[in-house]
Amino acid sequence: MDEKAWEREFAGRDRMAERRDRAPGPQDRLPAGRDPIPGDRMPGDRIPGDRMPAGRDGGSAGVTQIHEPGALPVDPESPDRLRAWELLPEDVRAKALEKAGRSLVWWARVYADGAPFAVVLGDRGLCRVQPVYRDGGAQEHRGERVRVEPGSLVSRSFDGRPAPTGGAGAAAPGRPGARVERLVLDPPEAQGVLGHFPLDVQDFLQRPFLAERRTVTAEWYYEETVQPRHSDLFVLLCLSTDRHVTAIEARRSLDRGATPDRARWHVLTCHQARLTPR
């Protein structure tokens, strides 16, 4: 992709990308059989984000809807995120890193036709890189960014111990009698991805959007490794509108035959930020 195309997308008129990321399906499932690598990051060191200030909360008095875990189909033929990232042209990768800033959550995948795309959330912006189709094929890639409002980024790590009681309730813990707030997620399959996380994590990821009353774009990536006695899951999820973004990077182990609420989470790192209106 040439520099002028990036300048058109990023120079003073950054915008949220159109919704083009598809939910996993029979022809676009995610990789299996790859051991998650501890500390596996975008090229370059990642510096931990700011800690979540005590008492900080969203602007709604309600409690967030809690979702049930859904299916996570995998396709062993699909390249993992690092291989998919390397399919992007080098200059495109470099520009995405530059525009996103310090990388917090990232992944790359390929569409059914093999064309790669990427999502990068950094401390400067939420970046998406998508193929541009002409004459029946992907000819180049286009990057789009929406900026992170300076000083708004906060991060928080959660305790990954299994819940003392099995199963998810109707809502995250909150004030007795508080109304349950339900987000409209696009695509709806995101509810099943959210449902694998502990209740307090689901609340953290959804709460910034409660007052917006608009559809929330959901994007995700995961890798699963199945062992004789347990399975390991590495999962990334990003929720966004044009005003807010939340994201998580997480790793868990689940014993064979156990339900997702009994999973052992080894890493649960979440991020929230406000986005600069266009």
XYZ file of C-alpha atoms in Angstrom:
278
model
C 0.000 0.000 0.000
C 1.446 3.415 -0.914
C 2.056 6.240 1.574
C -0.547 8.531 0.013
C -3.288 6.015 0.748
C -2.271 5.919 4.426
C -2.153 9.711 4.524
C -5.699 9.907 3.187
C -6.880 7.575 5.936
C -4.869 8.934 8.860
C -3.963 12.594 8.255
C -6.450 14.586 10.329
C -9.542 12.579 9.340
C -9.185 9.253 11.086
C -12.405 7.276 11.115
C -13.778 4.022 12.416
C -13.548 1.266 9.847
C -16.701 -0.085 8.271
C -17.809 -3.416 9.703
C -16.039 -6.064 7.629
C -14.759 -8.544 10.201
C -16.908 -11.668 10.129
C -17.802 -13.948 12.993
C -16.116 -17.373 12.846
C -17.934 -19.645 10.449
C -17.376 -22.903 8.568
C -15.027 -21.220 6.066
C -13.472 -18.675 8.399
C -12.722 -20.438 11.642
C -9.741 -19.912 13.867
C -6.528 -21.891 14.323
C -6.230 -24.933 16.560
C -3.311 -26.968 17.793
C -0.905 -24.092 18.462
C 0.388 -23.707 22.004
C -0.163 -20.146 23.213
C 3.258 -18.606 23.790
C 3.595 -16.725 27.079
C 4.357 -13.110 26.333
C 3.494 -13.544 22.641
C 3.230 -9.934 21.466
C 3.396 -7.665 18.505
C 7.044 -7.114 17.478
C 8.520 -4.827 20.113
C 8.158 -4.848 23.896
C 4.829 -4.162 25.501
C 4.786 -1.846 28.499
C 2.014 -2.488 31.045
C -0.814 0.056 30.907
C -2.007 2.286 33.709
C -3.781 0.565 36.553
C -7.524 1.028 36.937
C -8.116 3.858 39.449
C -9.959 2.770 42.583
C -13.663 3.470 42.418
C -13.772 4.275 38.719
C -16.978 3.073 37.109
C -19.225 3.607 34.116
C -21.951 6.219 33.937
C -24.942 3.890 34.336
C -26.595 2.851 37.591
C -27.778 -0.434 36.046
C -26.078 -3.795 35.998
C -24.816 -5.413 32.840
C -26.346 -8.463 31.236
C -24.287 -11.610 31.735
C -23.965 -13.948 28.782
C -23.690 -17.716 28.577
C -20.608 -19.277 26.925
C -21.009 -20.202 23.269
C -19.216 -22.528 20.882
C -15.662 -21.632 19.827
C -15.105 -23.486 16.527
C -11.548 -23.883 15.262
C -9.959 -24.694 11.922
C -6.463 -26.250 12.013
C -5.819 -25.053 8.453
C -6.242 -21.368 9.290
C -2.966 -19.518 10.041
C -2.444 -18.244 13.575
C -2.260 -14.519 14.267
C 1.504 -14.226 13.864
C 1.543 -15.994 10.496
C -1.444 -13.950 9.332
C 0.294 -10.750 10.484
C 3.361 -11.628 8.447
C 1.189 -11.974 5.327
C 0.570 -8.223 5.446
C 3.099 -6.048 3.558
C 5.915 -4.837 5.784
C 5.123 -1.149 5.279
C 1.471 -1.756 6.198
C 2.498 -3.482 9.423
C 4.887 -0.681 10.321
C 2.288 2.003 9.694
C -0.346 0.177 11.750
C 2.046 -0.027 14.712
C 2.976 3.625 14.349
C -0.635 4.785 14.270
C -1.835 2.522 17.110
C 1.045 3.445 19.428
C 2.060 1.161 22.285
C 0.360 -2.148 21.478
C -2.185 -3.412 24.021
C -4.229 -5.989 22.090
C -3.671 -7.135 18.514
C -4.382 -9.924 16.091
C -4.404 -10.733 12.401
C -6.542 -13.234 10.516
C -7.302 -14.209 6.945
C -10.586 -14.194 5.071
C -11.824 -17.255 3.195
C -9.940 -16.078 0.083
C -6.660 -15.910 2.030
C -6.467 -12.095 2.216
C -5.127 -10.996 5.633
C -6.583 -8.294 7.872
C -5.604 -6.992 11.301
C -6.873 -5.216 14.416
C -4.488 -3.312 16.695
C -5.489 -1.408 19.833
C -2.754 0.801 21.220
C -2.487 3.734 23.565
C -2.895 6.155 20.629
C -5.708 4.559 18.692
C -7.758 1.629 17.483
C -6.400 0.588 14.070
C -7.902 -1.750 11.504
C -6.215 -2.912 8.305
C -8.429 -4.369 5.593
C -7.840 -5.615 2.031
C -9.052 -3.457 -0.859
C -10.740 -5.503 -3.580
C -10.573 -4.636 -7.263
C -11.006 -6.783 -10.361
C -12.165 -9.715 -8.273
C -9.249 -9.837 -5.851
C -7.409 -8.102 -3.005
C -5.036 -5.580 -4.585
C -3.765 -3.626 -1.564
C -4.573 -2.864 2.066
C -6.159 0.180 3.670
C -5.668 1.288 7.240
C -8.155 3.208 9.358
C -7.809 4.540 12.885
C -9.958 6.183 15.510
C -7.912 8.018 18.108
C -7.760 7.250 21.832
C -8.555 10.332 23.911
C -5.318 11.274 25.724
C -5.356 10.357 29.394
C -8.471 8.160 29.146
C -6.800 4.751 28.904
C -7.050 2.547 31.986
C -6.145 -1.114 32.437
C -7.069 -3.708 35.007
C -6.108 -7.301 35.815
C -8.720 -9.680 37.224
C -8.548 -12.666 39.538
C -8.968 -15.808 37.449
C -10.130 -18.196 40.164
C -13.304 -20.187 39.390
C -16.532 -18.720 40.726
C -17.712 -20.242 44.051
C -21.058 -21.131 42.481
C -21.578 -22.738 39.098
C -23.265 -21.033 36.159
C -23.758 -17.413 35.191
C -26.557 -15.338 36.652
C -28.888 -12.939 34.887
C -26.713 -9.915 35.618
C -23.363 -8.891 37.022
C -23.227 -8.147 40.764
C -24.733 -4.747 41.517
C -27.194 -2.880 43.662
C -30.320 -4.872 44.565
C -33.186 -3.953 42.268
C -30.991 -2.219 39.667
C -32.180 -2.661 36.110
C -30.335 -5.034 33.784
C -28.718 -3.192 30.852
C -28.570 -5.141 27.587
C -26.184 -4.131 24.822
C -26.828 -4.746 21.141
C -23.675 -6.530 19.948
C -22.707 -6.852 16.290
C -22.396 -9.681 15.464
C -24.689 -11.351 18.036
C -22.280 -14.318 18.271
C -20.116 -12.076 20.448
C -22.449 -12.865 23.342
C -21.120 -16.432 23.312
C -17.511 -15.223 23.380
C -18.226 -12.837 26.268
C -19.940 -15.652 28.087
C -16.662 -17.496 28.664
C -15.305 -14.724 30.910
C -15.960 -14.315 34.654
C -18.866 -12.058 35.659
C -16.745 -9.098 36.759
C -14.815 -9.193 33.481
C -18.019 -9.192 31.452
C -19.186 -6.182 33.455
C -15.916 -4.294 32.922
C -15.991 -4.865 29.164
C -19.621 -3.804 28.722
C -20.112 -1.013 31.243
C -18.669 1.941 29.259
C -21.320 1.409 26.570
C -24.402 1.288 28.799
C -25.294 4.960 28.425
C -24.729 5.101 24.657
C -27.833 3.228 23.488
C -26.167 2.221 20.234
C -24.887 -0.933 18.582
C -21.476 -2.103 19.810
C -19.063 -3.607 17.286
C -17.489 -6.841 18.547
C -14.300 -8.410 17.147
C -12.340 -11.338 18.525
C -9.628 -13.917 18.020
C -8.754 -17.124 19.834
C -6.485 -20.154 19.694
C -7.193 -23.455 21.447
C -4.800 -26.287 22.246
C -6.331 -29.586 23.340
C -4.324 -31.764 25.729
C -5.255 -35.255 27.015
C -6.590 -33.918 30.317
C -7.321 -30.265 29.606
C -7.549 -27.582 26.940
C -5.762 -24.222 26.807
C -7.435 -21.153 25.333
C -5.854 -17.857 24.295
C -8.540 -15.283 23.522
C -8.649 -11.611 22.511
C -11.824 -9.538 22.343
C -12.468 -5.907 21.409
C -15.764 -4.013 21.810
C -16.110 -0.526 20.323
C -18.325 2.317 19.209
C -17.119 5.660 17.916
C -16.925 6.912 21.532
C -15.542 4.019 23.598
C -13.413 0.898 23.301
C -12.800 -2.007 25.668
C -10.561 -5.005 25.085
C -9.181 -8.069 26.826
C -6.309 -10.490 26.456
C -6.822 -13.702 28.402
C -5.518 -17.261 28.808
C -7.262 -20.118 30.522
C -7.076 -23.846 31.198
C -10.160 -26.038 31.340
C -10.170 -29.631 32.559
C -11.705 -32.192 30.222
C -15.441 -32.426 30.873
C -15.574 -29.270 33.009
C -17.936 -26.380 32.266
C -16.438 -22.961 31.327
C -17.327 -21.437 34.714
C -14.780 -23.842 36.284
C -11.922 -22.632 34.087
C -8.600 -21.507 35.565
C -7.660 -18.117 34.110
C -3.929 -17.406 34.122
C -4.088 -13.966 32.499
C -7.051 -11.581 32.462
C -5.896 -8.128 31.364
C -8.566 -5.625 30.332
C -8.448 -2.112 28.891
C -10.937 0.757 28.629
C -10.547 4.062 26.777
C -12.605 6.886 25.354
C -12.288 7.548 21.664
C -12.056 10.988 20.090
C -15.252 11.791 18.165
C -14.803 12.234 14.434
